[in-house]
mmCIF file of C-alpha atoms and ligand atoms in Angstrom:
data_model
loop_
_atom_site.group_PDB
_atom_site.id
_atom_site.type_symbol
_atom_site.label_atom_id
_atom_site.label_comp_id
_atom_site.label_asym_id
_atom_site.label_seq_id
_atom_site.Cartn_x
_atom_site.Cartn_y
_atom_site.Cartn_z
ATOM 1 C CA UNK D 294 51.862 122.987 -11.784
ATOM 2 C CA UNK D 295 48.241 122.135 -11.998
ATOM 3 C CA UNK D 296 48.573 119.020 -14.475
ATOM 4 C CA UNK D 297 46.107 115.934 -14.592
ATOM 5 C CA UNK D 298 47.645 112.803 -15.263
ATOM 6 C CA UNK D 299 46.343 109.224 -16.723
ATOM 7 C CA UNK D 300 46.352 106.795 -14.697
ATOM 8 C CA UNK D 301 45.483 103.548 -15.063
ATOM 9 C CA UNK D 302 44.229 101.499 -12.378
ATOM 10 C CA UNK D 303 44.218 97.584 -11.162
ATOM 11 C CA UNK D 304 41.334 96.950 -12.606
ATOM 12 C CA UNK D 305 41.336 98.497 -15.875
ATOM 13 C CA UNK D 306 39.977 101.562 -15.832
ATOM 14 C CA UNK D 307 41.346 104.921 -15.950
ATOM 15 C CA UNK D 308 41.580 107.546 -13.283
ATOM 16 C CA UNK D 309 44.364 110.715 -12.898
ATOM 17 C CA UNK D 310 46.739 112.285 -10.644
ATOM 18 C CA UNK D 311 46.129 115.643 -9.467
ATOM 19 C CA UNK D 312 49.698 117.561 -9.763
ATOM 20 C CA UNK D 313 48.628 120.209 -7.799
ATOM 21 C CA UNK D 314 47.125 117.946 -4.767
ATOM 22 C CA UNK D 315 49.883 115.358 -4.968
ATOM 23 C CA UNK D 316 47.722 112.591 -4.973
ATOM 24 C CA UNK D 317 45.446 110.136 -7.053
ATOM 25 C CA UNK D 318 41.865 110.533 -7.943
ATOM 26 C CA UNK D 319 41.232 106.863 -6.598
ATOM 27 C CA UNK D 320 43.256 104.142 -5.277
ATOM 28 C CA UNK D 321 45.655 102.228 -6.901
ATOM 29 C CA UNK D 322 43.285 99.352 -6.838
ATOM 30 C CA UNK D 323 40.550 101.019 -8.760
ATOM 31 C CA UNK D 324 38.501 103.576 -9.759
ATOM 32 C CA UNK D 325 35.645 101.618 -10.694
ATOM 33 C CA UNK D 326 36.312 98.761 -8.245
ATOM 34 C CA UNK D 327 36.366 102.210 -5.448
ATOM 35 C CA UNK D 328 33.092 103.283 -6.913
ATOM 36 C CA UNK D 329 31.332 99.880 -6.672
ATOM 37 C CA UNK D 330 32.471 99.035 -3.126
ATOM 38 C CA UNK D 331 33.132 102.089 -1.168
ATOM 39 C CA UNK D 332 30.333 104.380 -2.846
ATOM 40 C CA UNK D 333 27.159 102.148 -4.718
ATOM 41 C CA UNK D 334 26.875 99.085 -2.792
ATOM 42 C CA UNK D 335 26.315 101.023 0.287
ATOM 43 C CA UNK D 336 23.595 102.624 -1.046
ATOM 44 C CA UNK D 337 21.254 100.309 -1.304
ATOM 45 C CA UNK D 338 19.587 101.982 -4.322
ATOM 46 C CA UNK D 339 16.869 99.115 -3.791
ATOM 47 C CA UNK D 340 15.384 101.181 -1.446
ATOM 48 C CA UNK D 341 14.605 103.932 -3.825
ATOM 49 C CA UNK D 342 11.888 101.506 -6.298
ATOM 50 C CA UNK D 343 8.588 103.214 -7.191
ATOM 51 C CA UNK D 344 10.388 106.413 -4.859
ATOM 52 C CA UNK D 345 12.099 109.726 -5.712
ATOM 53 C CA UNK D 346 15.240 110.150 -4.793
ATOM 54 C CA UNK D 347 18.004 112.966 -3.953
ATOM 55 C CA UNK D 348 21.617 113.082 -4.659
ATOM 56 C CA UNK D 349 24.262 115.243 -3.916
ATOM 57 C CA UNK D 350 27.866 114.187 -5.295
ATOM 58 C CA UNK D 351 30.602 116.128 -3.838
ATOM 59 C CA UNK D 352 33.820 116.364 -5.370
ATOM 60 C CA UNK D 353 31.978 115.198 -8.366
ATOM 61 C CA UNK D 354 35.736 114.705 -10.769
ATOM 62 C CA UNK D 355 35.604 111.976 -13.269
ATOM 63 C CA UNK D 356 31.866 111.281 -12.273
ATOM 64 C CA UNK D 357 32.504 107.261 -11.604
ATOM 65 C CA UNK D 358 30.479 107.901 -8.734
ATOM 66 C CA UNK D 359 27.084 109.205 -10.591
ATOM 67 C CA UNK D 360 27.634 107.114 -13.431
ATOM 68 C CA UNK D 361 27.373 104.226 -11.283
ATOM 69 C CA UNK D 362 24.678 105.219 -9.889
ATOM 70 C CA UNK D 363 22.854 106.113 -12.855
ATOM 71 C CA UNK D 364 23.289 102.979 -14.117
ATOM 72 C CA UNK D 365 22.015 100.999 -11.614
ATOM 73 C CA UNK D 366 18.928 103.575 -10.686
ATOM 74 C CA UNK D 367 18.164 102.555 -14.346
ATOM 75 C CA UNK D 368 17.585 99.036 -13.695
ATOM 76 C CA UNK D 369 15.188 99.985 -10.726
ATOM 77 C CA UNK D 370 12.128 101.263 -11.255
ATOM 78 C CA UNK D 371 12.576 104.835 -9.422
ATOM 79 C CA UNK D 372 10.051 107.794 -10.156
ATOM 80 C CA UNK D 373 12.257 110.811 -10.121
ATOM 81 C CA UNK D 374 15.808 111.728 -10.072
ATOM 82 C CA UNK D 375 16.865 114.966 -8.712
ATOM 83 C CA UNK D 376 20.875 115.113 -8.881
ATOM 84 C CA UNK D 377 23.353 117.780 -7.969
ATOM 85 C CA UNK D 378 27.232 117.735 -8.521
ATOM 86 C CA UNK D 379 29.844 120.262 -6.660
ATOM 87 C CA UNK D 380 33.487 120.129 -8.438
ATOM 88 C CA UNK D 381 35.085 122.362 -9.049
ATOM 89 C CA UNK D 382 37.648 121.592 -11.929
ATOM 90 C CA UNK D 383 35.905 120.817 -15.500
ATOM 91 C CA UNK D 384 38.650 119.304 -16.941
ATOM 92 C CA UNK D 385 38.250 116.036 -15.464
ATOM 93 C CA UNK D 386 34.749 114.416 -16.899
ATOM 94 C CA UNK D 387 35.579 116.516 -20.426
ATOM 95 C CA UNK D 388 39.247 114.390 -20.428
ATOM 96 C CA UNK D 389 37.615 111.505 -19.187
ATOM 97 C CA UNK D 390 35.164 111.442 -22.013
ATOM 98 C CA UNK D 391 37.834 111.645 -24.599
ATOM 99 C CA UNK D 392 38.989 107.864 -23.718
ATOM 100 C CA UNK D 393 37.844 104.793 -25.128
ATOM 101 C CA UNK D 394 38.285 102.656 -22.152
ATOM 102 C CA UNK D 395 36.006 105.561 -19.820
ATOM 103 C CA UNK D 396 33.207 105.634 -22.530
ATOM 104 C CA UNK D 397 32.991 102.076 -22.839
ATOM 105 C CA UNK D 398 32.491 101.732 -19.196
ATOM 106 C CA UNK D 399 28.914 102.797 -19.708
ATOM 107 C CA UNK D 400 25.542 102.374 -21.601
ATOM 108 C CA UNK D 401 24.940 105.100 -24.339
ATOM 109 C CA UNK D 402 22.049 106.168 -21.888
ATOM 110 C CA UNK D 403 25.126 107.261 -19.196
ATOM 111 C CA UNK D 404 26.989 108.571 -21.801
ATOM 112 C CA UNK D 405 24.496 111.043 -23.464
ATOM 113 C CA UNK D 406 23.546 112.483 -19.221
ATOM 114 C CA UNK D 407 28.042 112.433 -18.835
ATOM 115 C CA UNK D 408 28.269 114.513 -22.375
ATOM 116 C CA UNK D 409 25.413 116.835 -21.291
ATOM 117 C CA UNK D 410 26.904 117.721 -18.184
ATOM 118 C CA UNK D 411 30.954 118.082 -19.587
ATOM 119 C CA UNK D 412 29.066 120.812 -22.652
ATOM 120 C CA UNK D 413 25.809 122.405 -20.334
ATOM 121 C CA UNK D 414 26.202 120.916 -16.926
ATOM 122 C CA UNK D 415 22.415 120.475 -17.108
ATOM 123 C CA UNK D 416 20.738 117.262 -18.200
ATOM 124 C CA UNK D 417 16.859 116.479 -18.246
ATOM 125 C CA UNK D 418 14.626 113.949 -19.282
ATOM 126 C CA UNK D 419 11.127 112.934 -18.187
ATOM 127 C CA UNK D 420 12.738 111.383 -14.849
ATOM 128 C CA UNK D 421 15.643 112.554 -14.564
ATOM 129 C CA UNK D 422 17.574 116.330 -13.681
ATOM 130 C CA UNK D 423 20.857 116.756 -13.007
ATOM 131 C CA UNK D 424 22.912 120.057 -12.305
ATOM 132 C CA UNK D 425 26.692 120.122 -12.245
ATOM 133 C CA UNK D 426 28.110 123.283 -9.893
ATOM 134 C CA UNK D 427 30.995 124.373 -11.159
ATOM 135 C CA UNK D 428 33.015 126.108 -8.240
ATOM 136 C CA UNK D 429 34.375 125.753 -4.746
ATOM 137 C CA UNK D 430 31.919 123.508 -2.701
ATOM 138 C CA UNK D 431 32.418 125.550 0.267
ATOM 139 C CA UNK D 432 30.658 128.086 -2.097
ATOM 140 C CA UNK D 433 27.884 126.227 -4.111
ATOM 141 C CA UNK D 434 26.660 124.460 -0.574
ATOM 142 C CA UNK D 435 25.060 127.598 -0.712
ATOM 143 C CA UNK D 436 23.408 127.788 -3.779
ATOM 144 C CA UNK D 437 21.915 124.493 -3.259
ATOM 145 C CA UNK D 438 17.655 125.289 -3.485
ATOM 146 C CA UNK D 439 17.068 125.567 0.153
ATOM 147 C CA UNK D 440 14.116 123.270 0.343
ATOM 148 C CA UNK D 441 16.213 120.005 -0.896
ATOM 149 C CA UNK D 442 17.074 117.661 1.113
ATOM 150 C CA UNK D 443 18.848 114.649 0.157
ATOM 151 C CA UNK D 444 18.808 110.957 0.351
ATOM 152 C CA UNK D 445 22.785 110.306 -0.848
ATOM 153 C CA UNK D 446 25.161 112.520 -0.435
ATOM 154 C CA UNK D 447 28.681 111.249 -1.367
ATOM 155 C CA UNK D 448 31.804 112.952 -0.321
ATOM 156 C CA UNK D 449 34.871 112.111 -2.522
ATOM 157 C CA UNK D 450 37.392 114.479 -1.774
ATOM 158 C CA UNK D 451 41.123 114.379 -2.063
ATOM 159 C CA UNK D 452 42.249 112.838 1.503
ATOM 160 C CA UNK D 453 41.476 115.358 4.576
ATOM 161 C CA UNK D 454 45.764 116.229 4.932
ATOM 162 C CA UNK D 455 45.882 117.029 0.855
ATOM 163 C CA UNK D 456 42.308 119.176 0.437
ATOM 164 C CA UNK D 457 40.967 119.901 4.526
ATOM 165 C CA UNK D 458 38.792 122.204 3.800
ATOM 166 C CA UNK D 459 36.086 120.194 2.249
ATOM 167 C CA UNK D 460 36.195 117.774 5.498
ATOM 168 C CA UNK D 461 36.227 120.465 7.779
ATOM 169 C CA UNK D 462 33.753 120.080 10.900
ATOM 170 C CA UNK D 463 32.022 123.854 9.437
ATOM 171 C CA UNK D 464 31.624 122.076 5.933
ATOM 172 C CA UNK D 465 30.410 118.995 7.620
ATOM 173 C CA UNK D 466 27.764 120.835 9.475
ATOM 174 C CA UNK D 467 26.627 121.999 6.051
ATOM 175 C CA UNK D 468 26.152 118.693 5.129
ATOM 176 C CA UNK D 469 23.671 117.991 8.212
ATOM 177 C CA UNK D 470 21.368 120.148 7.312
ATOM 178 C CA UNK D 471 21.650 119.251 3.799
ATOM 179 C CA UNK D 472 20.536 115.255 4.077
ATOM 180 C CA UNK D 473 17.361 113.487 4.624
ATOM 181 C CA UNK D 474 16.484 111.527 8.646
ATOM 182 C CA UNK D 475 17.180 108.612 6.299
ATOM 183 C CA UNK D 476 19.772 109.862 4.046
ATOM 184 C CA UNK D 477 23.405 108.264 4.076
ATOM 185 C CA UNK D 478 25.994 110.391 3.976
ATOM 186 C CA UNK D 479 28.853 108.152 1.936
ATOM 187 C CA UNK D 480 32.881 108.615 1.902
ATOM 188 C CA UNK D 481 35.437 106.507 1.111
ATOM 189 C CA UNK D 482 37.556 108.069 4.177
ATOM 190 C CA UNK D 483 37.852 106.240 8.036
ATOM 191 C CA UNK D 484 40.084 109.439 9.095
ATOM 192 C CA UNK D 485 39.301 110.078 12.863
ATOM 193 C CA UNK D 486 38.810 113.886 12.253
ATOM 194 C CA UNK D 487 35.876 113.042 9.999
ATOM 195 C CA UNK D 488 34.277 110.697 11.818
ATOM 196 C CA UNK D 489 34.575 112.729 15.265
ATOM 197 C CA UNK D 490 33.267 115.731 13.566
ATOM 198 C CA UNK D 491 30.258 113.693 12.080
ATOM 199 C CA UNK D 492 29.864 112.333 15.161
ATOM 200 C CA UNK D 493 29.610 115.548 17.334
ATOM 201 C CA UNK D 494 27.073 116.458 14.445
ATOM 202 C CA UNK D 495 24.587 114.134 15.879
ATOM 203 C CA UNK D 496 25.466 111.343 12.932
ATOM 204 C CA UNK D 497 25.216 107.992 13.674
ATOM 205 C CA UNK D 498 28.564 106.308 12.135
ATOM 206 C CA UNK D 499 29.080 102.851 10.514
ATOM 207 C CA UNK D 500 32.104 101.585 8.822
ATOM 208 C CA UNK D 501 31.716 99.966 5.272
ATOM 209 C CA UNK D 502 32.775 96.596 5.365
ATOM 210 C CA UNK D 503 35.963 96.031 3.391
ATOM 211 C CA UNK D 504 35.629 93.526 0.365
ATOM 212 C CA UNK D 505 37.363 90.543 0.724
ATOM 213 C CA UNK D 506 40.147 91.094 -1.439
ATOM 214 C CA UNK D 507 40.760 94.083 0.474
ATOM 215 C CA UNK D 508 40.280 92.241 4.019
ATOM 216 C CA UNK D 509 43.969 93.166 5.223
ATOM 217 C CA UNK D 510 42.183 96.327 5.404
ATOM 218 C CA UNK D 511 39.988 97.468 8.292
ATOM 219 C CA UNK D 512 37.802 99.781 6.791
ATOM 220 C CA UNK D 513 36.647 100.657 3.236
ATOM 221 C CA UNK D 514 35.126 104.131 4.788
ATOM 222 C CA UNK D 515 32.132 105.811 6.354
ATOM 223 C CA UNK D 516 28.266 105.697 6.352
ATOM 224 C CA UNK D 517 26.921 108.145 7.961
ATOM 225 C CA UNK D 518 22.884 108.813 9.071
ATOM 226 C CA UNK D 519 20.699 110.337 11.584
ATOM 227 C CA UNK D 520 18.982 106.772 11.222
ATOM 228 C CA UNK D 521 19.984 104.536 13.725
ATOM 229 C CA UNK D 522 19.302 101.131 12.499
ATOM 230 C CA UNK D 523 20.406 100.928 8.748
ATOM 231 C CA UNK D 524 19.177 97.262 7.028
ATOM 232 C CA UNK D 525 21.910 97.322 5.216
ATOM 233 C CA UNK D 526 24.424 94.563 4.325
ATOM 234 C CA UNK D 527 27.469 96.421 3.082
ATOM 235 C CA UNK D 528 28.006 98.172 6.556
ATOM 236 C CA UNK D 529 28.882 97.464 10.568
ATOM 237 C CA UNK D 530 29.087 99.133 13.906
ATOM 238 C CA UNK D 531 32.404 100.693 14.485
ATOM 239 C CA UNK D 532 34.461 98.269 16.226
ATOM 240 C CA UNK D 533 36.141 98.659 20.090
ATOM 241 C CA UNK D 534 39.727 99.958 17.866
ATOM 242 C CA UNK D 535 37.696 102.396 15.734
ATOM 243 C CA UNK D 536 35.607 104.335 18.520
ATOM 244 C CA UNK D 537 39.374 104.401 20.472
ATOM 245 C CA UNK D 538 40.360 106.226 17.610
ATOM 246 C CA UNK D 539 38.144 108.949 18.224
ATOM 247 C CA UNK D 540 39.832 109.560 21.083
ATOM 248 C CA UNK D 541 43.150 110.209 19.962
ATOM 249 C CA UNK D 542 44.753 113.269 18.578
ATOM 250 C CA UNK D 543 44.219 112.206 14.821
ATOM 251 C CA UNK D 544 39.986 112.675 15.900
ATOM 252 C CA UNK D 545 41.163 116.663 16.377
ATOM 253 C CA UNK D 546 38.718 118.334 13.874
ATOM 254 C CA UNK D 547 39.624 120.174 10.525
ATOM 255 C CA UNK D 548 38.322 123.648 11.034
ATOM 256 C CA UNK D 549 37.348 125.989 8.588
ATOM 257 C CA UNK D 550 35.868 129.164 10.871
ATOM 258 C CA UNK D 551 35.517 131.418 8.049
ATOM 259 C CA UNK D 552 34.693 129.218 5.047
ATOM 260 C CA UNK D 553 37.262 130.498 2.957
ATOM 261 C CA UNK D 554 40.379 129.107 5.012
ATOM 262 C CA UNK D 555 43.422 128.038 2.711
ATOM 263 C CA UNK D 556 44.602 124.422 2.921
ATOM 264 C CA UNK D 557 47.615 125.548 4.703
ATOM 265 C CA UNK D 558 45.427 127.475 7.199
ATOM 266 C CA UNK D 559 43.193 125.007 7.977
ATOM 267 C CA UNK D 560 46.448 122.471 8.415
ATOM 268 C CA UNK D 561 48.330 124.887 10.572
ATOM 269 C CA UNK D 562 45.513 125.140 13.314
ATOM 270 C CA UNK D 563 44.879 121.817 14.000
ATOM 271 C CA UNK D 564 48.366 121.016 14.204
ATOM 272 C CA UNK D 565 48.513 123.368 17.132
ATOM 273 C CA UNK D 566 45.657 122.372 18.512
ATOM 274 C CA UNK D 567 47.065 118.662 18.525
ATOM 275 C CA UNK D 568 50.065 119.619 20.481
ATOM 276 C CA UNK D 569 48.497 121.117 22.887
ATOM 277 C CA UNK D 570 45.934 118.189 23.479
ATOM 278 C CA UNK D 571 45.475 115.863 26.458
ATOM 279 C CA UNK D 572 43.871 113.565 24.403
ATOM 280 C CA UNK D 573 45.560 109.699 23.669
ATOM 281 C CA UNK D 574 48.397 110.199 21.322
ATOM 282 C CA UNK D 575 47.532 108.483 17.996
ATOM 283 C CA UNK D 576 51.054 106.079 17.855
ATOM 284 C CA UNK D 577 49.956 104.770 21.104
ATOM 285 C CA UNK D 578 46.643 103.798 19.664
ATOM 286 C CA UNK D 579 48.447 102.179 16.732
ATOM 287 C CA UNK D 580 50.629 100.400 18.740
ATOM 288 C CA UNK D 581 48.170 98.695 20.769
ATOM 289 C CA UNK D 582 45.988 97.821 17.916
ATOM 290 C CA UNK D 583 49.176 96.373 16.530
ATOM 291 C CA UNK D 584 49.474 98.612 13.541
ATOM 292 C CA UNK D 585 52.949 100.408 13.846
HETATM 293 C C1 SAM M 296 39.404 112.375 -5.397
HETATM 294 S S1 SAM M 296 38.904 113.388 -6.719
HETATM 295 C C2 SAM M 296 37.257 112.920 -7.016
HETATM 296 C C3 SAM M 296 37.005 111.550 -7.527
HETATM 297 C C4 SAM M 296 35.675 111.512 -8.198
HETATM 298 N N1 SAM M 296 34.583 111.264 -7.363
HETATM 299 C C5 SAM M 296 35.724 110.714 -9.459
HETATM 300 O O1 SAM M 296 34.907 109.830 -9.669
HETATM 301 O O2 SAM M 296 36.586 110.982 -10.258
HETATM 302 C C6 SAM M 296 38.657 114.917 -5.900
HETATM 303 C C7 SAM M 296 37.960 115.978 -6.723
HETATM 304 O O3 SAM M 296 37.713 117.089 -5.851
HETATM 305 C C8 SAM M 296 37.788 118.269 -6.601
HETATM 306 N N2 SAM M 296 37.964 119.389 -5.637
HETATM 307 C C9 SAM M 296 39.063 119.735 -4.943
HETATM 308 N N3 SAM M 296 38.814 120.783 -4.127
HETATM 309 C C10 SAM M 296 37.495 121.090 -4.308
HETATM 310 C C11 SAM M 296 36.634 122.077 -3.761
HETATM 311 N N4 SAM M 296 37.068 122.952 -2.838
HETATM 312 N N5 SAM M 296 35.369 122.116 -4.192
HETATM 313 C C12 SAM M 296 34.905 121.239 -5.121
HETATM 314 N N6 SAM M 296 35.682 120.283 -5.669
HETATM 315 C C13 SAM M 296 36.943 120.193 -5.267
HETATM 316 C C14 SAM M 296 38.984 118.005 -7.513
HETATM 317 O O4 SAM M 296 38.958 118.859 -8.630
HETATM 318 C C15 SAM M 296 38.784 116.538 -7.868
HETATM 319 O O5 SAM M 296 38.050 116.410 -9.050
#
């Protein structure tokens, strides 16, 4: 069963369930609240006024995440736009755009760049060019023009235990040689695994502060950047409990040695690995952080 279905969120607006990966596009709380918070406000598009700017949006699905964006690099005066997508299912953006409550999320501006990229995935205007890859982003990494590097790059995967092989620490490294000295590198996930990975990468980690109605929570995800001093409000130093956790079995790296590794693959390897390990055992870590 490979089914998408409507969901609607907290807040209003609309999102689906994958069938096949067992699990929501975005949280119950959101998808437009997830896409504000854990994705745009991080960005700091500020920075990008009178600049050009490059972004890569993996596991591109409804497109909250560019639309977002696109919005708000509208209301700042940028010079260029140079956007790529990776997803590799169509059907979400072309359902998407068949629902009132999606389209009237956005300005008609959004709208005509979301409707370009569901019929051509291609859109260009004087600023502005966007190219939607349609395939596994293990794959189009590669066709990416090899001189581009870029400024965003979101990662908005299904979690790492539902869809590993776009978190693993080989896909990861694709990423570092993808992204600007400045560049953030933006997810939505705190899993150990990632972090460690980015981390052996060279990638200085922050955690993005959660939003106070989601304060019971201790993380609303990851910024990573070779830059070590982000100005940035939205974001922190990983606390004493978060750089524990990347020394506990859960930090135990997704690994993809091949690129073409199935889910189950991928799965199966590290959960060997993590028996095997000497390294703190992740309930322990839990406990004493007082979240068993
Ligand atoms: C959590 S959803 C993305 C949410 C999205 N950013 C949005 O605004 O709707 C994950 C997306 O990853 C896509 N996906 C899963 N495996 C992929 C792969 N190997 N390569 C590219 N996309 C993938 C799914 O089709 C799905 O659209």
């Amino acid at each position: 069963m490979n089914n998408l279905i409507k969901v609607i969120t907290k807040d209003g607006s609309i999102s689906f369930k994958s069938e096949k990966f067992n699990e929501n596009f975005h949280s119950k709380a959101g998808a437009y609240y997830e896409t504000k918070n854990k994705f745009i406000n991080p960005s700091k598009l500020e920075r990008f006024q009178n600049k050009s700017i490059n972004v890569l949006d993996i596991c591109f699905g409804i497109g909250y995440n560019s639309a977002l964006l696109f919005e708000k690099l509208k209301k700042i005066e940028f010079s260029n736009l140079n956007w790529y997508g990776l997803e590799i299912d169509k059907r979400p953006l072309n359902y998407a755009l068949t629902d009132k409550k999606f389209n009237d999320l956005w300005s008609p501006k959004v709208i005509e760049i979301l409707n370009s990229l569901n019929l051509k995935s291609f859109y260009k205007n004087k600023n502005l060019v966007c190219n939607l890859m349609i395939g596994d982003a293990r794959k189009e990494i590669l066709n990416l023009p090899k001189e581009l590097n870029f400024d965003l790059i979101y990662l908005d995967g299904f979690s790492p235990q539902k869809c590993p092989e776009i978190w693993s620490y080989e896909f990861l490294s694709q990423l570092k040689n993808k992204i600007n000295y400045e560049g953030y590198l933006i997810t939505y996930t705190s899993a150990a695994a990632v972090r460690k990975s980015l981390k052996n990468l060279g990638f200085n980690l922050f955690n993005i502060v959660p939003t106070l109605s989601n304060k019971n929570n201790w993380s609303d995800g990851t910024l990573a950047t070779f830059y070590n001093q982000p100005n940035n409000p939205y974001i922190k130093q990983l606390s004493e409990m978060e750089i524990e956790h990347l020394n506990t079995k859960a930090s135990i790296p997704y690994r993809d040695l091949t690129g073409e590794m199935s889910s189950k693959e991928i799965l199966e390897i590290r959960k060997k690995e993590q028996q095997f390990s000497k390294l703190l055992n992740t309930n322990a870590w839990r406990k004493k952080w007082e979240m068993a």
